Amino acid sequence: MRKSLGDPVAEELRFVVRSVVGEENFVDMLPNRSNNFCCGGGGGFLQSGLADARRAYGKTKFNQIKATNAAYCITPCHNCHAQIHDLSEHYEGGYQTVHLWTLICLSLGILGENEREYLGSDLAQVGL
Amino acid sequence: MAIEIGRVKEKSIFKDRIMSLLPDGGNLNACLTCGACSSGCPATGLENMDPRKFLRMAALGMDEEILNTDWAWMCTGCQRCIHVCPMRIDIPALIFQVRKSWPREKRPKGIRGSCDLALKHDTCSAMGTSEEDWHFVVEDVAAEVRETQEGFEDLVAPMDKRGATFFLNQNSREPVTEPEEMIPLWKILQKVGANWTYGSKGWAAENYCMFLADDEGWERIIRTKVDAVEELGCKVWLNTE
């Protein structure tokens, strides 16, 4: 989205994230916006069979996520989600990887019991 | 008198051919060799390669070496290199052309397989999901929510709703491997009163033929998706991928 529509669109998503998780729980990673690092899941990398290279590529993203000390990383699409989730497991990052829709519904109190696959134990029971 | 630096090759090198295909030649001759691209590229170091090196090798006519490394498949096309480049050199476009220069049967099997599956049905699903399976999963999941979740007794995931404002697509791994991940999205759309629909055709968000650098397949998939949106008269194509 950033590539096709530019940084302003991503600002609107920051507004959504802040509204959903609360200002005090929002951590922007560094660098960010158009200067951010790609996770390494896209361009066909996840399907290429080059798993070692993909994870070596993703180490940059992994280190960047770990530097935030955040417990959750929000990903914009299925591809990023699959890669960043895999990086957490592979490098034992201990962070959760979630889609934004999960947090929007959680904050609205409408997230169903079977829709919590990617929440950690701290949030898994909230609002049930 | 101009000083000629280096030897001018007589044969048309790979880079020249690529430049003739790119708008403004992709600026491939404009490199200042500053290395800003490489310092921020997560693929730097893989296969002992980096964006600057790859570009310089192309400029020097090292065609064989460029085509003999898997590195073109380790670039995700994120475009950060263009973002930091003082000359706006389009390295991802160079990468795409290199991918295209691989014989189709030699390109990574996983990407090729996903592209081929997507071309099998008008759904464009890289998982090979048929229209029937897609209909079944969406209706099955929606019915379960209606039966089990308070407040969502009337939840719908509209299919082929003519004149809807939004045409929503979906990564096809969701209906196939984790269908419950689609539910939160439906709830949000219902909550805000969005007039939306899925389509029987062209609903799969991914396009592995693009990643495969298969122009013909890429175009066919895009056209199928556009036709699906236009057929239903939707105003906005919501891409979740």
CSV table of N, CA, C and O in Angstrom, one decimal, chain A residues 7-61:
chain,number,residue,atom,x,y,z
A,7,ASP,N,3.2,7.2,1.8
A,7,ASP,CA,3.2,7.2,3.3
A,7,ASP,C,1.9,7.7,3.9
A,7,ASP,O,1.5,7.3,5.0
A,8,PRO,N,1.2,8.7,3.4
A,8,PRO,CA,0.0,9.3,4.0
A,8,PRO,C,-1.0,8.2,4.3
A,8,PRO,O,-1.7,8.3,5.4
A,9,VAL,N,-1.1,7.2,3.5
A,9,VAL,CA,-2.1,6.1,3.8
A,9,VAL,C,-1.7,5.4,5.0
A,9,VAL,O,-2.6,5.0,5.8
A,10,ALA,N,-0.4,5.2,5.1
A,10,ALA,CA,0.1,4.4,6.3
A,10,ALA,C,-0.2,5.2,7.6
A,10,ALA,O,-0.3,4.7,8.7
A,11,GLU,N,-0.2,6.6,7.5
A,11,GLU,CA,-0.5,7.4,8.7
A,11,GLU,C,-1.9,7.1,9.1
A,11,GLU,O,-2.1,7.1,10.3
A,12,GLU,N,-2.8,7.0,8.2
A,12,GLU,CA,-4.2,6.7,8.6
A,12,GLU,C,-4.3,5.4,9.4
A,12,GLU,O,-5.0,5.2,10.4
A,13,LEU,N,-3.4,4.4,9.0
A,13,LEU,CA,-3.4,3.1,9.7
A,13,LEU,C,-2.8,3.3,11.1
A,13,LEU,O,-3.2,2.6,12.0
A,14,ARG,N,-1.8,4.2,11.2
A,14,ARG,CA,-1.3,4.5,12.6
A,14,ARG,C,-2.4,5.0,13.5
A,14,ARG,O,-2.4,4.7,14.7
A,15,PHE,N,-3.2,5.9,12.9
A,15,PHE,CA,-4.4,6.4,13.7
A,15,PHE,C,-5.3,5.3,14.2
A,15,PHE,O,-5.7,5.2,15.3
A,16,VAL,N,-5.5,4.3,13.3
A,16,VAL,CA,-6.4,3.2,13.7
A,16,VAL,C,-5.7,2.3,14.8
A,16,VAL,O,-6.3,2.0,15.8
A,17,VAL,N,-4.4,2.1,14.6
A,17,VAL,CA,-3.7,1.2,15.6
A,17,VAL,C,-3.7,1.9,16.9
A,17,VAL,O,-3.9,1.3,18.0
A,18,ARG,N,-3.4,3.2,16.9
A,18,ARG,CA,-3.3,4.0,18.2
A,18,ARG,C,-4.7,4.0,18.9
A,18,ARG,O,-4.8,3.8,20.1
A,19,SER,N,-5.7,4.1,18.1
A,19,SER,CA,-7.1,4.1,18.7
A,19,SER,C,-7.4,2.8,19.3
A,19,SER,O,-8.1,2.7,20.3
A,20,VAL,N,-6.9,1.7,18.6
A,20,VAL,CA,-7.3,0.4,19.1
A,20,VAL,C,-6.5,-0.1,20.3
A,20,VAL,O,-7.1,-0.7,21.2
A,21,VAL,N,-5.2,0.2,20.3
A,21,VAL,CA,-4.4,-0.4,21.4
A,21,VAL,C,-4.1,0.7,22.5
A,21,VAL,O,-3.6,0.3,23.5
A,22,GLY,N,-4.4,1.9,22.2
A,22,GLY,CA,-4.1,3.0,23.1
A,22,GLY,C,-2.7,3.6,22.9
A,22,GLY,O,-1.8,2.8,22.6
A,23,GLU,N,-2.6,4.9,22.9
A,23,GLU,CA,-1.3,5.6,22.6
A,23,GLU,C,-0.1,5.0,23.4
A,23,GLU,O,0.9,4.8,22.8
A,24,GLU,N,-0.4,4.7,24.7
A,24,GLU,CA,0.7,4.2,25.5
A,24,GLU,C,1.2,2.8,25.1
A,24,GLU,O,2.3,2.4,25.5
A,25,ASN,N,0.4,2.1,24.3
A,25,ASN,CA,0.8,0.8,23.9
A,25,ASN,C,1.4,0.7,22.5
A,25,ASN,O,1.7,-0.4,22.0
A,26,PHE,N,1.5,1.8,21.8
A,26,PHE,CA,1.9,1.9,20.5
A,26,PHE,C,3.4,2.2,20.4
A,26,PHE,O,3.9,3.2,21.0
A,27,VAL,N,4.2,1.3,19.7
A,27,VAL,CA,5.6,1.6,19.5
A,27,VAL,C,5.9,1.5,18.0
A,27,VAL,O,5.6,0.5,17.4
A,28,ASP,N,6.4,2.6,17.4
A,28,ASP,CA,6.7,2.6,16.0
A,28,ASP,C,8.1,2.0,15.9
A,28,ASP,O,9.0,2.2,16.8
A,29,MET,N,8.3,1.2,14.9
A,29,MET,CA,9.7,0.6,14.8
A,29,MET,C,10.6,1.6,14.0
A,29,MET,O,10.1,2.6,13.4
A,30,LEU,N,11.9,1.4,14.2
A,30,LEU,CA,12.8,2.3,13.5
A,30,LEU,C,13.8,1.5,12.6
A,30,LEU,O,14.3,0.4,13.1
A,31,PRO,N,14.1,1.9,11.4
A,31,PRO,CA,13.4,3.0,10.7
A,31,PRO,C,12.0,2.7,10.4
A,31,PRO,O,11.6,1.5,10.5
A,32,ASN,N,11.2,3.7,10.0
A,32,ASN,CA,9.8,3.4,9.6
A,32,ASN,C,9.4,4.1,8.3
A,32,ASN,O,10.2,4.7,7.6
A,33,ARG,N,8.2,4.0,8.0
A,33,ARG,CA,7.6,4.6,6.8
A,33,ARG,C,8.3,4.0,5.6
A,33,ARG,O,8.7,2.9,5.5
A,34,SER,N,8.6,4.9,4.6
A,34,SER,CA,9.2,4.4,3.4
A,34,SER,C,10.7,3.9,3.6
A,34,SER,O,11.3,3.3,2.7
A,35,ASN,N,11.2,4.3,4.8
A,35,ASN,CA,12.6,3.9,5.1
A,35,ASN,C,12.6,2.5,5.8
A,35,ASN,O,13.7,2.1,6.3
A,36,ASN,N,11.5,1.9,6.0
A,36,ASN,CA,11.4,0.7,6.8
A,36,ASN,C,12.0,-0.5,6.0
A,36,ASN,O,12.3,-0.4,4.8
A,37,PHE,N,12.3,-1.6,6.7
A,37,PHE,CA,12.8,-2.8,6.1
A,37,PHE,C,11.7,-3.7,5.7
A,37,PHE,O,10.7,-3.9,6.5
A,38,CYS,N,11.8,-4.4,4.6
A,38,CYS,CA,10.9,-5.4,4.2
A,38,CYS,C,11.1,-6.6,5.0
A,38,CYS,O,12.2,-6.9,5.4
A,39,CYS,N,10.0,-7.4,5.3
A,39,CYS,CA,10.1,-8.6,6.1
A,39,CYS,C,10.8,-9.7,5.4
A,39,CYS,O,11.3,-10.6,6.1
A,40,GLY,N,10.6,-9.8,4.1
A,40,GLY,CA,11.2,-10.9,3.3
A,40,GLY,C,10.3,-12.0,2.9
A,40,GLY,O,10.7,-13.0,2.4
A,41,GLY,N,9.0,-11.8,3.2
A,41,GLY,CA,8.0,-12.8,2.8
A,41,GLY,C,7.5,-12.6,1.4
A,41,GLY,O,7.0,-13.6,0.8
A,42,GLY,N,7.6,-11.4,0.9
A,42,GLY,CA,7.0,-11.1,-0.4
A,42,GLY,C,7.9,-11.4,-1.6
A,42,GLY,O,8.9,-12.0,-1.5
A,43,GLY,N,7.4,-11.0,-2.8
A,43,GLY,CA,8.1,-11.2,-4.0
A,43,GLY,C,8.2,-12.7,-4.4
A,43,GLY,O,9.0,-13.1,-5.3
A,44,GLY,N,7.4,-13.5,-3.7
A,44,GLY,CA,7.5,-15.0,-4.0
A,44,GLY,C,8.4,-15.7,-3.1
A,44,GLY,O,8.5,-16.9,-3.1
A,45,PHE,N,9.2,-15.0,-2.2
A,45,PHE,CA,10.2,-15.6,-1.3
A,45,PHE,C,9.6,-16.8,-0.5
A,45,PHE,O,10.3,-17.8,-0.4
A,46,LEU,N,8.4,-16.6,0.0
A,46,LEU,CA,7.8,-17.6,0.9
A,46,LEU,C,7.6,-18.9,0.1
A,46,LEU,O,7.6,-20.0,0.7
A,47,GLN,N,7.4,-18.8,-1.2
A,47,GLN,CA,7.1,-20.0,-2.0
A,47,GLN,C,8.3,-20.5,-2.8
A,47,GLN,O,8.2,-21.4,-3.6
A,48,SER,N,9.5,-19.8,-2.7
A,48,SER,CA,10.6,-20.0,-3.5
A,48,SER,C,11.4,-21.3,-3.2
A,48,SER,O,12.2,-21.7,-4.0
A,49,GLY,N,11.2,-21.8,-2.0
A,49,GLY,CA,12.0,-23.0,-1.6
A,49,GLY,C,13.3,-22.6,-1.0
A,49,GLY,O,14.1,-23.5,-0.6
A,50,LEU,N,13.6,-21.3,-0.9
A,50,LEU,CA,14.9,-20.8,-0.4
A,50,LEU,C,14.7,-20.4,1.0
A,50,LEU,O,15.0,-19.2,1.4
A,51,ALA,N,14.3,-21.3,1.9
A,51,ALA,CA,14.0,-20.9,3.3
A,51,ALA,C,15.1,-20.4,4.1
A,51,ALA,O,15.0,-19.4,4.8
A,52,ASP,N,16.3,-20.9,3.9
A,52,ASP,CA,17.5,-20.4,4.7
A,52,ASP,C,17.8,-18.9,4.3
A,52,ASP,O,18.0,-18.1,5.2
A,53,ALA,N,17.8,-18.7,3.0
A,53,ALA,CA,18.0,-17.3,2.5
A,53,ALA,C,16.9,-16.4,3.0
A,53,ALA,O,17.1,-15.2,3.4
A,54,ARG,N,15.6,-16.9,3.0
A,54,ARG,CA,14.5,-16.0,3.4
A,54,ARG,C,14.6,-15.7,4.9
A,54,ARG,O,14.3,-14.5,5.3
A,55,ARG,N,15.0,-16.6,5.7
A,55,ARG,CA,15.2,-16.3,7.1
A,55,ARG,C,16.4,-15.4,7.4
A,55,ARG,O,16.4,-14.6,8.3
A,56,ALA,N,17.4,-15.6,6.6
A,56,ALA,CA,18.6,-14.7,6.7
A,56,ALA,C,18.2,-13.3,6.3
A,56,ALA,O,18.6,-12.3,7.0
A,57,TYR,N,17.5,-13.1,5.3
A,57,TYR,CA,16.9,-11.8,4.9
A,57,TYR,C,16.1,-11.3,6.0
A,57,TYR,O,16.2,-10.1,6.4
A,58,GLY,N,15.2,-12.1,6.6
A,58,GLY,CA,14.3,-11.6,7.6
A,58,GLY,C,14.9,-11.3,8.9
A,58,GLY,O,14.3,-10.7,9.8
A,59,LYS,N,16.2,-11.6,9.1
A,59,LYS,CA,16.9,-11.4,10.4
A,59,LYS,C,16.9,-9.9,10.7
A,59,LYS,O,16.8,-9.4,11.8
A,60,THR,N,17.0,-9.1,9.6
A,60,THR,CA,17.0,-7.6,9.7
A,60,THR,C,15.7,-7.2,10.3
A,60,THR,O,15.7,-6.4,11.3
A,61,LYS,N,14.6,-7.7,9.8
A,61,LYS,CA,13.3,-7.4,10.3
A,61,LYS,C,13.1,-7.9,11.8
A,61,LYS,O,12.6,-7.2,12.6
